[in-house]
Amino acid sequence: MFINLDLNYLHPNLNSEIVFSVLLMICLLLLYFVMTKKPSNKVYLIDFACYKPPTSQIRSRDTVVKETAESGRFSEEILDFMKKTMERSGLGDSTYVAEVFFGKEYNPSMRDARREVEMSIFGAVDTLLAKTGVKCEDIGILIVNCCIYNPEPSPCSIIVNRYKLKESIITYNLVGMGCSAGLLAIGLAEQLLQVHNNSYALIVSTESITENFYLGKDRSKFLTNCIFRVGGAAILLSNRLSDNTNSKYQLLHTIRTNTSSSDRSYNCILREEDTAGIVGITINKDLLYAAISTIKPNVAAVGSLILPLEEKLLYFINYIARKLRLNVWPYVPNYRKVVEHFTPHVGGKPVLDALQRTLGFTNEDMEASRMTLYRYGNTSSSSVWYELAYVEAKGRVNKGNRVWQIAFGSGFKCNSVILRAMKTVDYDEKNPWTDEISGFPVSLVDCEPVPVFFESPK
Ligand SMILES: *[C@@H]1O[C@H](CO)[C@@H](O)[C@H](O)[C@H]1NC(C)=O
Ligand SMILES: *[C@@H]1O[C@H](CO)[C@@H](O)[C@H](O)[C@H]1NC(C)=O
Ligand SMILES: *[C@@H]1O[C@H](CO)[C@@H](O)[C@H](O)[C@H]1NC(C)=O
C-alpha cells in the first residue's frame, strides 16, 4: 500500500507495471515452493477404542496360580516359580484371562482361539464405530496385526466379513511381528494414506493367547504364561481434509528401526520346541542387549525429528567434544521439553527403568505404562493404546500436547509414533478406564524385577 502511493506520485504508469512484475515474481516463487515441496497428505487419528473384556474373565494373581496348579500338569517347582514371578510382575489382581483357562482341562480348540480373538476385535471395532460414527462402507484400508495367532481366513477377512466392508478395500494382515507391530501398522497406514486420497484406514491390534499356554518345564518359556492377558485395540486414521476439525490427534511421525540382521538380536525371542518337543517362546539373555541396541537408534531418530534447534546444537557440540576425546559426559537431550505424554510398551521393567532414566521422564510420565501393566497385564501390541486411554481418562491431554508411543519386541524391532492433540480430550464414557480412573494411580511397592531364568544364547 505504502509503496504504491509513493510510486503513484513519481510516475502513475510505472505503478501497474511494477506491481504486475512483483506479483508475477511472487507467483513464480510460490509455484516453485509448491512444486518442490513433497506433496503429503496430513493424517489424522480420529479416535481409537480399547476392548474391555467381561468382568467374569477377571482373575487375581493368586487365582491364576491356583487354577494352574489344579490342572495337575505342573511340578511344585514350576508353580513356585510362577508364584514368585506373579508377585513381582507388576500385574495387579484384576487382569483378564482367556476363557479357555477356566475349565478343569486345558484343551484349546481352534474355535476357542477364534472366539477369543473375535471377542476382542469385535469389542474394539464396535466401540470405535459407535464413537466415531464412521460408516463401514467408507473404510478404504484395513490393517490387522496379531502375532502368534494366524488363522485361515485371516483376521482381516474375519473383519471384512463381519462388518461387510466394501469389496475394493485394501487389506493387510501382519503376523509374527511381535509387540511393536501395532505401531508398525500405523506407519504402514500412514504410507498408504499418502497414495489413497480421501480415505479412512482402520487398524486393529490384538493377540489370541488361547492356544499358546506353554505346557513344558522350561522356566524361560513359562514366563509368557504368567504375564500375557486378553486385550485389543482399534484405531481410525483418515486423510480427509474435513477431519481436521473432528479428530483427536494428528499423526506427526512414525519411526521404525530393526536389528534383525544381527544374530544376537534375531535369536533373543524365539518360538520353538523345548527339549521335550513342547512349543513355547524362548527368551534368552541377549534380550536386554537387543532391546538397547534397537531402541537407541530409534530414540535418536525421534530426537532428530522433534527436538528444538538448541537441544540439537548442544547434542552436536557434545558429540564433537567426545570425538575429540575431551573428557565430557554424553549429553542426553531433554525429550520432556517437547513431549507431554510418554507411553512406552509395558514390556520389561529393566528396559522401562533405563528409558526413564536416560530420557529424563518423571514417575508421573511413566504412570500410564505401569498402571496399564497393573490393570490389564501384557496385552502385547495393543498395550500402548490402553496407556493413551489412561492419560486421556486422567484428563491430561490438552490441545497441542505431543504424545510419544514407543513399542519394542521380537525381531528385534522398535517403533515410535508421535501424535499431536488437536483438541483437549474430554470425558468419554467409552474409555475403558472411565469408571475406575479415580482409583489410579495405585502405589506399587518397588519390587525386584521378575526373576527371569533366561536361557543362554546358543
Ligand atoms: C493425492 O493428493 C496429493 C496431494 O494432497 C496429490 O499430490 C496426489 O496426486 C493425489 N493422488 C491421487 C491419486 O489423486
Ligand atoms: C531394518 O534395519 C536396516 C538396518 O538398520 C535398515 O537398512 C532397514 O531399512 C530397516 N528396515 C525397516 C523395514 O525398517
Ligand atoms: C510382554 O510381551 C513381550 C512379548 O511379546 C515381551 O517381549 C515383554 O517382555 C513382555 N512384558 C513383560 C512385562 O514381561
PDB file of N, CA, C and O in Angstrom, residues 112-139:
ATOM      1  N   ASP A 112     -12.026 -72.117  20.147  1.00  0.00           N
ATOM      2  CA  ASP A 112     -11.747 -71.301  21.341  1.00  0.00           C
ATOM      3  C   ASP A 112     -10.858 -70.103  20.995  1.00  0.00           C
ATOM      4  O   ASP A 112     -11.090 -68.987  21.449  1.00  0.00           O
ATOM      5  N   ALA A 113      -9.816 -70.393  20.195  1.00  0.00           N
ATOM      6  CA  ALA A 113      -8.873 -69.332  19.845  1.00  0.00           C
ATOM      7  C   ALA A 113      -9.573 -68.254  19.028  1.00  0.00           C
ATOM      8  O   ALA A 113      -9.383 -67.058  19.238  1.00  0.00           O
ATOM      9  N   ARG A 114     -10.425 -68.705  18.093  1.00  0.00           N
ATOM     10  CA  ARG A 114     -11.161 -67.755  17.268  1.00  0.00           C
ATOM     11  C   ARG A 114     -12.110 -66.914  18.117  1.00  0.00           C
ATOM     12  O   ARG A 114     -12.237 -65.715  17.933  1.00  0.00           O
ATOM     13  N   ARG A 115     -12.744 -67.581  19.084  1.00  0.00           N
ATOM     14  CA  ARG A 115     -13.672 -66.859  19.951  1.00  0.00           C
ATOM     15  C   ARG A 115     -12.942 -65.746  20.722  1.00  0.00           C
ATOM     16  O   ARG A 115     -13.424 -64.630  20.804  1.00  0.00           O
ATOM     17  N   GLU A 116     -11.766 -66.071  21.234  1.00  0.00           N
ATOM     18  CA  GLU A 116     -11.039 -65.052  21.985  1.00  0.00           C
ATOM     19  C   GLU A 116     -10.709 -63.845  21.096  1.00  0.00           C
ATOM     20  O   GLU A 116     -10.937 -62.693  21.468  1.00  0.00           O
ATOM     21  N   VAL A 117     -10.182 -64.130  19.910  1.00  0.00           N
ATOM     22  CA  VAL A 117      -9.751 -63.032  19.041  1.00  0.00           C
ATOM     23  C   VAL A 117     -10.966 -62.258  18.512  1.00  0.00           C
ATOM     24  O   VAL A 117     -10.936 -61.037  18.400  1.00  0.00           O
ATOM     25  N   GLU A 118     -12.065 -62.976  18.235  1.00  0.00           N
ATOM     26  CA  GLU A 118     -13.256 -62.272  17.743  1.00  0.00           C
ATOM     27  C   GLU A 118     -13.846 -61.368  18.819  1.00  0.00           C
ATOM     28  O   GLU A 118     -14.290 -60.258  18.535  1.00  0.00           O
ATOM     29  N   MET A 119     -13.829 -61.860  20.057  1.00  0.00           N
ATOM     30  CA  MET A 119     -14.370 -61.019  21.128  1.00  0.00           C
ATOM     31  C   MET A 119     -13.590 -59.718  21.250  1.00  0.00           C
ATOM     32  O   MET A 119     -14.168 -58.633  21.370  1.00  0.00           O
ATOM     33  N   SER A 120     -12.269 -59.788  21.180  1.00  0.00           N
ATOM     34  CA  SER A 120     -11.540 -58.532  21.351  1.00  0.00           C
ATOM     35  C   SER A 120     -11.600 -57.653  20.104  1.00  0.00           C
ATOM     36  O   SER A 120     -11.733 -56.440  20.199  1.00  0.00           O
ATOM     37  N   ILE A 121     -11.548 -58.281  18.924  1.00  0.00           N
ATOM     38  CA  ILE A 121     -11.640 -57.467  17.698  1.00  0.00           C
ATOM     39  C   ILE A 121     -13.014 -56.792  17.609  1.00  0.00           C
ATOM     40  O   ILE A 121     -13.116 -55.578  17.430  1.00  0.00           O
ATOM     41  N   PHE A 122     -14.075 -57.584  17.744  1.00  0.00           N
ATOM     42  CA  PHE A 122     -15.415 -57.004  17.592  1.00  0.00           C
ATOM     43  C   PHE A 122     -15.696 -56.001  18.709  1.00  0.00           C
ATOM     44  O   PHE A 122     -16.324 -54.960  18.494  1.00  0.00           O
ATOM     45  N   GLY A 123     -15.215 -56.332  19.917  1.00  0.00           N
ATOM     46  CA  GLY A 123     -15.416 -55.402  21.033  1.00  0.00           C
ATOM     47  C   GLY A 123     -14.792 -54.050  20.745  1.00  0.00           C
ATOM     48  O   GLY A 123     -15.418 -52.995  20.918  1.00  0.00           O
ATOM     49  N   ALA A 124     -13.550 -54.066  20.256  1.00  0.00           N
ATOM     50  CA  ALA A 124     -12.858 -52.805  19.989  1.00  0.00           C
ATOM     51  C   ALA A 124     -13.467 -52.079  18.791  1.00  0.00           C
ATOM     52  O   ALA A 124     -13.704 -50.869  18.832  1.00  0.00           O
ATOM     53  N   VAL A 125     -13.736 -52.825  17.707  1.00  0.00           N
ATOM     54  CA  VAL A 125     -14.242 -52.172  16.487  1.00  0.00           C
ATOM     55  C   VAL A 125     -15.669 -51.625  16.701  1.00  0.00           C
ATOM     56  O   VAL A 125     -15.974 -50.504  16.281  1.00  0.00           O
ATOM     57  N   ASP A 126     -16.517 -52.392  17.375  1.00  0.00           N
ATOM     58  CA  ASP A 126     -17.881 -51.899  17.654  1.00  0.00           C
ATOM     59  C   ASP A 126     -17.821 -50.571  18.406  1.00  0.00           C
ATOM     60  O   ASP A 126     -18.540 -49.617  18.076  1.00  0.00           O
ATOM     61  N   THR A 127     -16.969 -50.534  19.429  1.00  0.00           N
ATOM     62  CA  THR A 127     -16.862 -49.298  20.210  1.00  0.00           C
ATOM     63  C   THR A 127     -16.356 -48.149  19.354  1.00  0.00           C
ATOM     64  O   THR A 127     -16.857 -47.026  19.423  1.00  0.00           O
ATOM     65  N   LEU A 128     -15.359 -48.444  18.518  1.00  0.00           N
ATOM     66  CA  LEU A 128     -14.791 -47.389  17.668  1.00  0.00           C
ATOM     67  C   LEU A 128     -15.833 -46.841  16.691  1.00  0.00           C
ATOM     68  O   LEU A 128     -15.951 -45.624  16.507  1.00  0.00           O
ATOM     69  N   LEU A 129     -16.599 -47.741  16.081  1.00  0.00           N
ATOM     70  CA  LEU A 129     -17.612 -47.294  15.121  1.00  0.00           C
ATOM     71  C   LEU A 129     -18.671 -46.440  15.828  1.00  0.00           C
ATOM     72  O   LEU A 129     -19.116 -45.418  15.311  1.00  0.00           O
ATOM     73  N   ALA A 130     -19.044 -46.862  17.042  1.00  0.00           N
ATOM     74  CA  ALA A 130     -20.042 -46.097  17.802  1.00  0.00           C
ATOM     75  C   ALA A 130     -19.490 -44.720  18.184  1.00  0.00           C
ATOM     76  O   ALA A 130     -20.207 -43.718  18.145  1.00  0.00           O
ATOM     77  N   LYS A 131     -18.206 -44.666  18.527  1.00  0.00           N
ATOM     78  CA  LYS A 131     -17.603 -43.398  18.944  1.00  0.00           C
ATOM     79  C   LYS A 131     -17.473 -42.413  17.792  1.00  0.00           C
ATOM     80  O   LYS A 131     -17.668 -41.215  17.965  1.00  0.00           O
ATOM     81  N   THR A 132     -17.096 -42.922  16.613  1.00  0.00           N
ATOM     82  CA  THR A 132     -16.771 -42.026  15.504  1.00  0.00           C
ATOM     83  C   THR A 132     -17.941 -41.813  14.561  1.00  0.00           C
ATOM     84  O   THR A 132     -17.953 -40.836  13.822  1.00  0.00           O
ATOM     85  N   GLY A 133     -18.877 -42.753  14.543  1.00  0.00           N
ATOM     86  CA  GLY A 133     -19.997 -42.642  13.624  1.00  0.00           C
ATOM     87  C   GLY A 133     -19.606 -42.860  12.171  1.00  0.00           C
ATOM     88  O   GLY A 133     -20.379 -42.589  11.255  1.00  0.00           O
ATOM     89  N   VAL A 134     -18.404 -43.370  11.933  1.00  0.00           N
ATOM     90  CA  VAL A 134     -17.981 -43.585  10.552  1.00  0.00           C
ATOM     91  C   VAL A 134     -18.731 -44.785   9.981  1.00  0.00           C
ATOM     92  O   VAL A 134     -19.057 -45.734  10.695  1.00  0.00           O
ATOM     93  N   LYS A 135     -19.060 -44.694   8.681  1.00  0.00           N
ATOM     94  CA  LYS A 135     -19.830 -45.779   8.073  1.00  0.00           C
ATOM     95  C   LYS A 135     -18.886 -46.851   7.536  1.00  0.00           C
ATOM     96  O   LYS A 135     -17.841 -46.537   6.963  1.00  0.00           O
ATOM     97  N   CYS A 136     -19.275 -48.111   7.709  1.00  0.00           N
ATOM     98  CA  CYS A 136     -18.417 -49.215   7.272  1.00  0.00           C
ATOM     99  C   CYS A 136     -18.037 -49.085   5.792  1.00  0.00           C
ATOM    100  O   CYS A 136     -16.917 -49.387   5.410  1.00  0.00           O
ATOM    101  N   GLU A 137     -18.982 -48.626   4.956  1.00  0.00           N
ATOM    102  CA  GLU A 137     -18.682 -48.598   3.522  1.00  0.00           C
ATOM    103  C   GLU A 137     -17.666 -47.511   3.150  1.00  0.00           C
ATOM    104  O   GLU A 137     -17.170 -47.484   2.040  1.00  0.00           O
ATOM    105  N   ASP A 138     -17.360 -46.621   4.097  1.00  0.00           N
ATOM    106  CA  ASP A 138     -16.379 -45.570   3.796  1.00  0.00           C
ATOM    107  C   ASP A 138     -14.951 -45.972   4.145  1.00  0.00           C
ATOM    108  O   ASP A 138     -14.005 -45.246   3.859  1.00  0.00           O
ATOM    109  N   ILE A 139     -14.780 -47.128   4.780  1.00  0.00           N
ATOM    110  CA  ILE A 139     -13.426 -47.549   5.170  1.00  0.00           C
ATOM    111  C   ILE A 139     -12.709 -48.138   3.964  1.00  0.00           C
ATOM    112  O   ILE A 139     -13.185 -49.097   3.358  1.00  0.00           O
TER     113      ILE A 139
END
